[in-house]
Amino acid sequence: MAVTDKTAGRHGISAFILEKGTPGFFPGKKENKLGLRASDTSTVVFEDCRIPKDNLLGEPGHGFIDAMKVLDGGRISIAALGIGMAQGAYEAALHYSQQRKQFGKPISDFQAIQFKLADMATEIDAARLLIHRAAWMKDNGMKTTKESSMAKLYAGEVAVRVANECVQIHGGYGYIKDYPAEKYYRDVKLCTIGEGTSEIQRMVIARELLRP
Ligand SMILES: Cc1cc2nc3c(=O)[nH]c(=O)nc-3n(C[C@H](O)[C@H](O)[C@H](O)COP(=O)(O)OP(=O)(O)OC[C@H]3O[C@@H](n4cnc5c(N)ncnc54)[C@H](O)[C@@H]3O)c2cc1C
């Protein structure tokens, strides 16, 4: 993205394709992340980077508007990423609760653990339905700004809650790297931050609700 018309505000931003190897275009340092460590993240640097007009992507001045449309789709993907991890954390917790015995019985026999599992499964289902609605609408060419944000907001927050309960159900082993619980706990947190934070999703949803 580059500001191509300083007087036009959000209509003065244009999108361009940059080929790897273009002089002045290079990655910054690899970030040392809390989670999702198998996927590299870094800034990208543009330093006196000149590119031809032919590299324009879309219409001049439409970069910001096009990016917002891309986010409507991207947020469905992040929601799906979150719910996939939540499902993994739930299954790990379910399995562990049936194996681990305390006071002479599997901990899944305790109602306190059963209620956690029930809440986890219910919230995952609800989030999945929100994602399916947004994806169905997108597949059918409909505008999904509100529905994408609702799916992303809810799925991201469910994923964080489910991963937290997964660690809790694993007890001490939840804190130890021999089990997957701590990895889920670290990985899911991106889902309330990336592609727009939960606060930004609430702003987007509210803006759509209040639109005249
Ligand atoms: C692992 C990882 C990968 C990423 N990958 C990409 C990528 O590929 N491409 C890309 O473009 N970006 C990427 N990002 C950036 C990501 O999209 C941003 O970090 C995210 O959108 C939040 O923006 P910020 O970090 O500037 O937070 P800030 O905007 O500084 O927010 C800080 C806090 O203030 C709150 N806040 C900010 N504004 C408001 C407001 N108006 N009202 C209320 N609260 C507010 C936020 O919700 C948050 O709690 C990545 C980030 C991470 C961690």
PDB file of C-alpha atoms and ligand atoms in Angstrom:
ATOM      1  CA  MET A   1       0.000   0.000   0.000  1.00  0.00           C
ATOM      2  CA  ALA A   2       1.154   3.527  -0.667  1.00  0.00           C
ATOM      3  CA  VAL A   3      -0.389   6.972  -0.240  1.00  0.00           C
ATOM      4  CA  THR A   4      -0.739   8.083  -3.849  1.00  0.00           C
ATOM      5  CA  ASP A   5      -2.870  11.194  -3.200  1.00  0.00           C
ATOM      6  CA  LYS A   6      -2.231  12.973   0.113  1.00  0.00           C
ATOM      7  CA  THR A   7      -5.346  15.142  -0.247  1.00  0.00           C
ATOM      8  CA  ALA A   8      -7.840  12.276  -0.676  1.00  0.00           C
ATOM      9  CA  GLY A   9      -7.658  10.577   2.764  1.00  0.00           C
ATOM     10  CA  ARG A  10      -8.755   6.931   2.622  1.00  0.00           C
ATOM     11  CA  HIS A  11      -9.429   7.357  -1.139  1.00  0.00           C
ATOM     12  CA  GLY A  12      -5.784   8.329  -1.679  1.00  0.00           C
ATOM     13  CA  ILE A  13      -4.284   4.910  -0.876  1.00  0.00           C
ATOM     14  CA  SER A  14      -3.389   2.487  -3.685  1.00  0.00           C
ATOM     15  CA  ALA A  15      -2.274  -1.156  -3.640  1.00  0.00           C
ATOM     16  CA  PHE A  16       0.754  -2.494  -5.523  1.00  0.00           C
ATOM     17  CA  ILE A  17       2.371  -5.846  -6.197  1.00  0.00           C
ATOM     18  CA  LEU A  18       5.967  -6.018  -5.026  1.00  0.00           C
ATOM     19  CA  GLU A  19       8.242  -8.748  -6.338  1.00  0.00           C
ATOM     20  CA  LYS A  20      10.685 -10.330  -3.890  1.00  0.00           C
ATOM     21  CA  GLY A  21      14.138  -8.940  -4.679  1.00  0.00           C
ATOM     22  CA  THR A  22      12.918  -5.422  -5.543  1.00  0.00           C
ATOM     23  CA  PRO A  23      15.669  -3.017  -4.316  1.00  0.00           C
ATOM     24  CA  GLY A  24      14.653  -1.374  -1.015  1.00  0.00           C
ATOM     25  CA  PHE A  25      12.096  -4.092  -0.166  1.00  0.00           C
ATOM     26  CA  PHE A  26      13.230  -6.565   2.475  1.00  0.00           C
ATOM     27  CA  PRO A  27      12.026  -8.354   5.626  1.00  0.00           C
ATOM     28  CA  GLY A  28      12.818  -7.010   9.100  1.00  0.00           C
ATOM     29  CA  LYS A  29      13.863  -9.254  11.976  1.00  0.00           C
ATOM     30  CA  LYS A  30      12.010 -12.501  12.669  1.00  0.00           C
ATOM     31  CA  GLU A  31       9.789 -11.827  15.706  1.00  0.00           C
ATOM     32  CA  ASN A  32      10.146 -13.987  18.831  1.00  0.00           C
ATOM     33  CA  LYS A  33       6.500 -14.931  19.416  1.00  0.00           C
ATOM     34  CA  LEU A  34       4.384 -16.309  22.274  1.00  0.00           C
ATOM     35  CA  GLY A  35       2.778 -18.910  20.013  1.00  0.00           C
ATOM     36  CA  LEU A  36       2.341 -20.069  16.403  1.00  0.00           C
ATOM     37  CA  ARG A  37       6.122 -20.367  16.363  1.00  0.00           C
ATOM     38  CA  ALA A  38       6.182 -22.664  13.316  1.00  0.00           C
ATOM     39  CA  SER A  39       4.974 -19.713  11.215  1.00  0.00           C
ATOM     40  CA  ASP A  40       7.520 -16.910  10.782  1.00  0.00           C
ATOM     41  CA  THR A  41       6.348 -13.349  11.375  1.00  0.00           C
ATOM     42  CA  SER A  42       8.352 -10.231  10.575  1.00  0.00           C
ATOM     43  CA  THR A  43       7.875  -6.651   9.526  1.00  0.00           C
ATOM     44  CA  VAL A  44       8.513  -5.759   5.896  1.00  0.00           C
ATOM     45  CA  VAL A  45      10.711  -2.763   5.161  1.00  0.00           C
ATOM     46  CA  PHE A  46      10.284  -0.369   2.223  1.00  0.00           C
ATOM     47  CA  GLU A  47      13.355   1.894   1.986  1.00  0.00           C
ATOM     48  CA  ASP A  48      13.608   4.170  -1.069  1.00  0.00           C
ATOM     49  CA  CYS A  49      11.698   1.408  -2.821  1.00  0.00           C
ATOM     50  CA  ARG A  50      10.590   2.443  -6.313  1.00  0.00           C
ATOM     51  CA  ILE A  51       8.241   0.347  -8.432  1.00  0.00           C
ATOM     52  CA  PRO A  52       6.680   0.905 -11.870  1.00  0.00           C
ATOM     53  CA  LYS A  53       3.059   2.076 -12.274  1.00  0.00           C
ATOM     54  CA  ASP A  54       2.319  -1.247 -13.979  1.00  0.00           C
ATOM     55  CA  ASN A  55       2.498  -2.916 -10.546  1.00  0.00           C
ATOM     56  CA  LEU A  56      -0.734  -1.180  -9.472  1.00  0.00           C
ATOM     57  CA  LEU A  57      -3.234  -3.694  -8.071  1.00  0.00           C
ATOM     58  CA  GLY A  58      -6.880  -2.736  -8.666  1.00  0.00           C
ATOM     59  CA  GLU A  59      -7.999   0.843  -9.230  1.00  0.00           C
ATOM     60  CA  PRO A  60      -5.874   3.848  -8.191  1.00  0.00           C
ATOM     61  CA  GLY A  61      -7.112   5.135  -4.811  1.00  0.00           C
ATOM     62  CA  HIS A  62      -8.991   1.896  -4.052  1.00  0.00           C
ATOM     63  CA  GLY A  63      -6.274   0.234  -1.953  1.00  0.00           C
ATOM     64  CA  PHE A  64      -7.817   0.916   1.448  1.00  0.00           C
ATOM     65  CA  ILE A  65     -11.346   0.046   0.313  1.00  0.00           C
ATOM     66  CA  ASP A  66     -10.141  -3.208  -1.292  1.00  0.00           C
ATOM     67  CA  ALA A  67      -8.148  -4.064   1.867  1.00  0.00           C
ATOM     68  CA  MET A  68     -11.287  -3.683   4.004  1.00  0.00           C
ATOM     69  CA  LYS A  69     -13.107  -6.106   1.654  1.00  0.00           C
ATOM     70  CA  VAL A  70     -10.203  -8.564   1.945  1.00  0.00           C
ATOM     71  CA  LEU A  71     -10.526  -8.334   5.741  1.00  0.00           C
ATOM     72  CA  ASP A  72     -14.198  -9.408   5.536  1.00  0.00           C
ATOM     73  CA  GLY A  73     -12.958 -12.703   4.062  1.00  0.00           C
ATOM     74  CA  GLY A  74      -9.767 -12.933   6.148  1.00  0.00           C
ATOM     75  CA  ARG A  75     -11.728 -12.662   9.365  1.00  0.00           C
ATOM     76  CA  ILE A  76     -13.722 -15.774   8.456  1.00  0.00           C
ATOM     77  CA  SER A  77     -10.382 -17.589   8.000  1.00  0.00           C
ATOM     78  CA  ILE A  78      -9.029 -16.439  11.373  1.00  0.00           C
ATOM     79  CA  ALA A  79     -12.324 -17.509  12.976  1.00  0.00           C
ATOM     80  CA  ALA A  80     -11.897 -20.948  11.369  1.00  0.00           C
ATOM     81  CA  LEU A  81      -8.269 -21.079  12.558  1.00  0.00           C
ATOM     82  CA  GLY A  82      -9.449 -20.318  16.090  1.00  0.00           C
ATOM     83  CA  ILE A  83     -12.218 -22.881  16.094  1.00  0.00           C
ATOM     84  CA  GLY A  84      -9.858 -25.544  14.704  1.00  0.00           C
ATOM     85  CA  MET A  85      -7.490 -24.958  17.594  1.00  0.00           C
ATOM     86  CA  ALA A  86     -10.412 -24.859  20.045  1.00  0.00           C
ATOM     87  CA  GLN A  87     -11.615 -28.218  18.714  1.00  0.00           C
ATOM     88  CA  GLY A  88      -8.105 -29.653  19.169  1.00  0.00           C
ATOM     89  CA  ALA A  89      -7.904 -28.316  22.725  1.00  0.00           C
ATOM     90  CA  TYR A  90     -11.371 -29.669  23.531  1.00  0.00           C
ATOM     91  CA  GLU A  91     -10.526 -33.136  22.191  1.00  0.00           C
ATOM     92  CA  ALA A  92      -7.224 -33.185  24.129  1.00  0.00           C
ATOM     93  CA  ALA A  93      -9.106 -32.203  27.309  1.00  0.00           C
ATOM     94  CA  LEU A  94     -11.864 -34.775  26.716  1.00  0.00           C
ATOM     95  CA  HIS A  95      -9.322 -37.538  26.139  1.00  0.00           C
ATOM     96  CA  TYR A  96      -7.191 -36.590  29.144  1.00  0.00           C
ATOM     97  CA  SER A  97     -10.228 -36.344  31.444  1.00  0.00           C
ATOM     98  CA  GLN A  98     -11.135 -39.962  30.590  1.00  0.00           C
ATOM     99  CA  GLN A  99      -7.573 -41.234  31.219  1.00  0.00           C
ATOM    100  CA  ARG A 100      -6.595 -39.332  34.358  1.00  0.00           C
ATOM    101  CA  LYS A 101      -7.764 -40.967  37.586  1.00  0.00           C
ATOM    102  CA  GLN A 102      -8.072 -39.148  40.908  1.00  0.00           C
ATOM    103  CA  PHE A 103      -9.893 -40.285  44.051  1.00  0.00           C
ATOM    104  CA  GLY A 104     -10.304 -43.701  42.398  1.00  0.00           C
ATOM    105  CA  LYS A 105     -12.111 -42.626  39.229  1.00  0.00           C
ATOM    106  CA  PRO A 106     -11.536 -40.784  35.940  1.00  0.00           C
ATOM    107  CA  ILE A 107     -11.751 -37.024  36.453  1.00  0.00           C
ATOM    108  CA  SER A 108     -14.440 -36.998  33.697  1.00  0.00           C
ATOM    109  CA  ASP A 109     -16.744 -38.548  36.328  1.00  0.00           C
ATOM    110  CA  PHE A 110     -16.597 -35.316  38.348  1.00  0.00           C
ATOM    111  CA  GLN A 111     -19.398 -32.898  37.537  1.00  0.00           C
ATOM    112  CA  ALA A 112     -16.997 -29.945  37.756  1.00  0.00           C
ATOM    113  CA  ILE A 113     -15.056 -31.380  34.793  1.00  0.00           C
ATOM    114  CA  GLN A 114     -18.222 -32.464  32.941  1.00  0.00           C
ATOM    115  CA  PHE A 115     -19.599 -28.911  33.091  1.00  0.00           C
ATOM    116  CA  LYS A 116     -16.356 -27.540  31.659  1.00  0.00           C
ATOM    117  CA  LEU A 117     -16.546 -30.035  28.774  1.00  0.00           C
ATOM    118  CA  ALA A 118     -20.214 -29.194  28.175  1.00  0.00           C
ATOM    119  CA  ASP A 119     -19.477 -25.456  28.007  1.00  0.00           C
ATOM    120  CA  MET A 120     -16.481 -26.005  25.726  1.00  0.00           C
ATOM    121  CA  ALA A 121     -18.451 -28.178  23.269  1.00  0.00           C
ATOM    122  CA  THR A 122     -21.447 -25.812  23.275  1.00  0.00           C
ATOM    123  CA  GLU A 123     -19.376 -22.686  22.627  1.00  0.00           C
ATOM    124  CA  ILE A 124     -17.388 -24.413  19.872  1.00  0.00           C
ATOM    125  CA  ASP A 125     -20.641 -25.422  18.157  1.00  0.00           C
ATOM    126  CA  ALA A 126     -22.074 -21.906  18.420  1.00  0.00           C
ATOM    127  CA  ALA A 127     -18.862 -20.386  17.010  1.00  0.00           C
ATOM    128  CA  ARG A 128     -18.795 -22.921  14.183  1.00  0.00           C
ATOM    129  CA  LEU A 129     -22.363 -22.001  13.203  1.00  0.00           C
ATOM    130  CA  LEU A 130     -21.449 -18.284  13.093  1.00  0.00           C
ATOM    131  CA  ILE A 131     -18.467 -19.141  10.858  1.00  0.00           C
ATOM    132  CA  HIS A 132     -20.593 -21.299   8.540  1.00  0.00           C
ATOM    133  CA  ARG A 133     -23.134 -18.482   8.189  1.00  0.00           C
ATOM    134  CA  ALA A 134     -20.467 -15.926   7.268  1.00  0.00           C
ATOM    135  CA  ALA A 135     -18.764 -18.358   4.860  1.00  0.00           C
ATOM    136  CA  TRP A 136     -22.086 -19.277   3.233  1.00  0.00           C
ATOM    137  CA  MET A 137     -22.925 -15.606   2.749  1.00  0.00           C
ATOM    138  CA  LYS A 138     -19.502 -14.934   1.232  1.00  0.00           C
ATOM    139  CA  ASP A 139     -19.834 -17.943  -1.094  1.00  0.00           C
ATOM    140  CA  ASN A 140     -23.148 -16.481  -2.236  1.00  0.00           C
ATOM    141  CA  GLY A 141     -21.696 -13.063  -3.005  1.00  0.00           C
ATOM    142  CA  MET A 142     -23.267 -11.261  -0.047  1.00  0.00           C
ATOM    143  CA  LYS A 143     -21.684  -8.497   2.066  1.00  0.00           C
ATOM    144  CA  THR A 144     -20.391 -10.072   5.276  1.00  0.00           C
ATOM    145  CA  THR A 145     -18.807  -7.188   7.219  1.00  0.00           C
ATOM    146  CA  LYS A 146     -20.957  -7.694  10.336  1.00  0.00           C
ATOM    147  CA  GLU A 147     -21.203 -11.488  10.128  1.00  0.00           C
ATOM    148  CA  SER A 148     -17.431 -11.915   9.547  1.00  0.00           C
ATOM    149  CA  SER A 149     -16.653  -9.750  12.568  1.00  0.00           C
ATOM    150  CA  MET A 150     -19.213 -11.591  14.720  1.00  0.00           C
ATOM    151  CA  ALA A 151     -17.705 -14.946  13.732  1.00  0.00           C
ATOM    152  CA  LYS A 152     -14.131 -13.752  14.276  1.00  0.00           C
ATOM    153  CA  LEU A 153     -14.909 -12.057  17.605  1.00  0.00           C
ATOM    154  CA  TYR A 154     -16.801 -15.001  19.054  1.00  0.00           C
ATOM    155  CA  ALA A 155     -14.592 -17.782  17.679  1.00  0.00           C
ATOM    156  CA  GLY A 156     -11.400 -16.032  18.851  1.00  0.00           C
ATOM    157  CA  GLU A 157     -12.729 -15.508  22.358  1.00  0.00           C
ATOM    158  CA  VAL A 158     -14.168 -19.050  22.538  1.00  0.00           C
ATOM    159  CA  ALA A 159     -10.784 -20.430  21.448  1.00  0.00           C
ATOM    160  CA  VAL A 160      -9.041 -18.557  24.272  1.00  0.00           C
ATOM    161  CA  ARG A 161     -11.615 -19.759  26.846  1.00  0.00           C
ATOM    162  CA  VAL A 162     -11.485 -23.372  25.624  1.00  0.00           C
ATOM    163  CA  ALA A 163      -7.667 -23.460  25.596  1.00  0.00           C
ATOM    164  CA  ASN A 164      -7.672 -22.045  29.126  1.00  0.00           C
ATOM    165  CA  GLU A 165     -10.026 -24.801  30.334  1.00  0.00           C
ATOM    166  CA  CYS A 166      -7.957 -27.389  28.476  1.00  0.00           C
ATOM    167  CA  VAL A 167      -4.921 -26.387  30.567  1.00  0.00           C
ATOM    168  CA  GLN A 168      -7.074 -26.449  33.714  1.00  0.00           C
ATOM    169  CA  ILE A 169      -8.409 -29.951  33.015  1.00  0.00           C
ATOM    170  CA  HIS A 170      -4.817 -31.176  32.506  1.00  0.00           C
ATOM    171  CA  GLY A 171      -3.880 -29.855  35.964  1.00  0.00           C
ATOM    172  CA  GLY A 172      -0.098 -29.658  36.413  1.00  0.00           C
ATOM    173  CA  TYR A 173       0.490 -31.419  33.108  1.00  0.00           C
ATOM    174  CA  GLY A 174      -1.355 -28.556  31.444  1.00  0.00           C
ATOM    175  CA  TYR A 175       1.615 -26.375  32.305  1.00  0.00           C
ATOM    176  CA  ILE A 176       4.206 -28.789  30.958  1.00  0.00           C
ATOM    177  CA  LYS A 177       5.326 -29.158  27.360  1.00  0.00           C
ATOM    178  CA  ASP A 178       4.882 -32.969  27.314  1.00  0.00           C
ATOM    179  CA  TYR A 179       1.182 -32.353  26.644  1.00  0.00           C
ATOM    180  CA  PRO A 180      -0.352 -30.170  23.879  1.00  0.00           C
ATOM    181  CA  ALA A 181      -2.468 -28.061  26.271  1.00  0.00           C
ATOM    182  CA  GLU A 182       0.116 -25.319  26.866  1.00  0.00           C
ATOM    183  CA  LYS A 183       0.763 -24.986  23.110  1.00  0.00           C
ATOM    184  CA  TYR A 184      -2.942 -24.505  22.400  1.00  0.00           C
ATOM    185  CA  TYR A 185      -3.034 -21.922  25.206  1.00  0.00           C
ATOM    186  CA  ARG A 186      -0.184 -19.950  23.599  1.00  0.00           C
ATOM    187  CA  ASP A 187      -1.281 -20.377  19.973  1.00  0.00           C
ATOM    188  CA  VAL A 188      -4.948 -19.370  20.302  1.00  0.00           C
ATOM    189  CA  LYS A 189      -4.211 -15.920  21.702  1.00  0.00           C
ATOM    190  CA  LEU A 190      -3.436 -14.598  18.227  1.00  0.00           C
ATOM    191  CA  CYS A 191      -7.107 -15.093  17.347  1.00  0.00           C
ATOM    192  CA  THR A 192      -8.244 -12.181  19.550  1.00  0.00           C
ATOM    193  CA  ILE A 193      -5.498  -9.933  18.112  1.00  0.00           C
ATOM    194  CA  GLY A 194      -4.637 -10.677  14.471  1.00  0.00           C
ATOM    195  CA  GLU A 195      -6.847  -9.511  11.566  1.00  0.00           C
ATOM    196  CA  GLY A 196      -8.233  -6.879  13.965  1.00  0.00           C
ATOM    197  CA  THR A 197      -8.483  -7.155  17.765  1.00  0.00           C
ATOM    198  CA  SER A 198     -11.677  -8.131  19.600  1.00  0.00           C
ATOM    199  CA  GLU A 199     -12.171  -4.447  20.448  1.00  0.00           C
ATOM    200  CA  ILE A 200     -12.012  -3.539  16.756  1.00  0.00           C
ATOM    201  CA  GLN A 201     -14.484  -6.344  15.878  1.00  0.00           C
ATOM    202  CA  ARG A 202     -16.933  -4.922  18.429  1.00  0.00           C
ATOM    203  CA  MET A 203     -16.511  -1.478  16.853  1.00  0.00           C
ATOM    204  CA  VAL A 204     -17.177  -2.893  13.373  1.00  0.00           C
ATOM    205  CA  ILE A 205     -20.265  -4.814  14.570  1.00  0.00           C
ATOM    206  CA  ALA A 206     -21.640  -1.786  16.427  1.00  0.00           C
ATOM    207  CA  ARG A 207     -21.032   0.447  13.391  1.00  0.00           C
ATOM    208  CA  GLU A 208     -23.002  -1.978  11.222  1.00  0.00           C
ATOM    209  CA  LEU A 209     -25.823  -2.238  13.812  1.00  0.00           C
ATOM    210  CA  LEU A 210     -26.126   1.541  14.064  1.00  0.00           C
ATOM    211  CA  ARG A 211     -25.845   2.216  10.324  1.00  0.00           C
ATOM    212  CA  PRO A 212     -28.906   4.256   9.252  1.00  0.00           C
TER     213      PRO A 212
HETATM  214  C1  LIG B   1       1.612 -13.210  14.883  1.00  0.00           C
HETATM  215  C2  LIG B   1       1.092 -11.994  14.184  1.00  0.00           C
HETATM  216  C3  LIG B   1       0.963 -11.999  12.817  1.00  0.00           C
HETATM  217  C4  LIG B   1       0.511 -10.874  12.142  1.00  0.00           C
HETATM  218  N1  LIG B   1       0.418 -10.927  10.808  1.00  0.00           N
HETATM  219  C5  LIG B   1       0.044  -9.823  10.133  1.00  0.00           C
HETATM  220  C6  LIG B   1       0.017  -9.816   8.709  1.00  0.00           C
HETATM  221  O1  LIG B   1       0.299 -10.826   8.065  1.00  0.00           O
HETATM  222  N2  LIG B   1      -0.330  -8.668   8.075  1.00  0.00           N
HETATM  223  C7  LIG B   1      -0.658  -7.540   8.769  1.00  0.00           C
HETATM  224  O2  LIG B   1      -0.969  -6.523   8.158  1.00  0.00           O
HETATM  225  N3  LIG B   1      -0.648  -7.523  10.106  1.00  0.00           N
HETATM  226  C8  LIG B   1      -0.301  -8.631  10.803  1.00  0.00           C
HETATM  227  N4  LIG B   1      -0.284  -8.604  12.169  1.00  0.00           N
HETATM  228  C9  LIG B   1      -0.647  -7.363  12.864  1.00  0.00           C
HETATM  229  C10 LIG B   1      -2.026  -7.432  13.530  1.00  0.00           C
HETATM  230  O3  LIG B   1      -3.046  -7.368  12.550  1.00  0.00           O
HETATM  231  C11 LIG B   1      -2.123  -6.281  14.547  1.00  0.00           C
HETATM  232  O4  LIG B   1      -1.174  -6.523  15.571  1.00  0.00           O
HETATM  233  C12 LIG B   1      -3.504  -6.168  15.117  1.00  0.00           C
HETATM  234  O5  LIG B   1      -4.443  -5.771  14.145  1.00  0.00           O
HETATM  235  C13 LIG B   1      -3.568  -5.161  16.265  1.00  0.00           C
HETATM  236  O6  LIG B   1      -3.004  -3.930  15.877  1.00  0.00           O
HETATM  237  P1  LIG B   1      -1.853  -3.288  16.751  1.00  0.00           P
HETATM  238  O7  LIG B   1      -0.854  -4.333  17.085  1.00  0.00           O
HETATM  239  O8  LIG B   1      -1.406  -2.074  16.062  1.00  0.00           O
HETATM  240  O9  LIG B   1      -2.563  -2.929  18.120  1.00  0.00           O
HETATM  241  P2  LIG B   1      -3.086  -1.471  18.631  1.00  0.00           P
HETATM  242  O10 LIG B   1      -3.903  -0.876  17.546  1.00  0.00           O
HETATM  243  O11 LIG B   1      -1.859  -0.731  19.090  1.00  0.00           O
HETATM  244  O12 LIG B   1      -3.969  -1.900  19.815  1.00  0.00           O
HETATM  245  C14 LIG B   1      -3.533  -1.992  21.166  1.00  0.00           C
HETATM  246  C15 LIG B   1      -4.767  -2.165  22.049  1.00  0.00           C
HETATM  247  O13 LIG B   1      -5.617  -1.021  21.931  1.00  0.00           O
HETATM  248  C16 LIG B   1      -6.895  -1.406  21.485  1.00  0.00           C
HETATM  249  N5  LIG B   1      -7.427  -0.382  20.570  1.00  0.00           N
HETATM  250  C17 LIG B   1      -6.810   0.180  19.478  1.00  0.00           C
HETATM  251  N6  LIG B   1      -7.619   1.049  18.880  1.00  0.00           N
HETATM  252  C18 LIG B   1      -8.775   1.049  19.605  1.00  0.00           C
HETATM  253  C19 LIG B   1     -10.011   1.761  19.498  1.00  0.00           C
HETATM  254  N7  LIG B   1     -10.231   2.631  18.505  1.00  0.00           N
HETATM  255  N8  LIG B   1     -10.981   1.519  20.400  1.00  0.00           N
HETATM  256  C20 LIG B   1     -10.772   0.632  21.399  1.00  0.00           C
HETATM  257  N9  LIG B   1      -9.618  -0.079  21.566  1.00  0.00           N
HETATM  258  C21 LIG B   1      -8.647   0.138  20.682  1.00  0.00           C
HETATM  259  C22 LIG B   1      -6.695  -2.735  20.761  1.00  0.00           C
HETATM  260  O14 LIG B   1      -7.885  -3.469  20.697  1.00  0.00           O
HETATM  261  C23 LIG B   1      -5.631  -3.378  21.640  1.00  0.00           C
HETATM  262  O15 LIG B   1      -6.240  -3.926  22.775  1.00  0.00           O
HETATM  263  C24 LIG B   1       0.153  -9.710  12.875  1.00  0.00           C
HETATM  264  C25 LIG B   1       0.262  -9.716  14.267  1.00  0.00           C
HETATM  265  C26 LIG B   1       0.718 -10.837  14.925  1.00  0.00           C
HETATM  266  C27 LIG B   1       0.830 -10.809  16.439  1.00  0.00           C
END
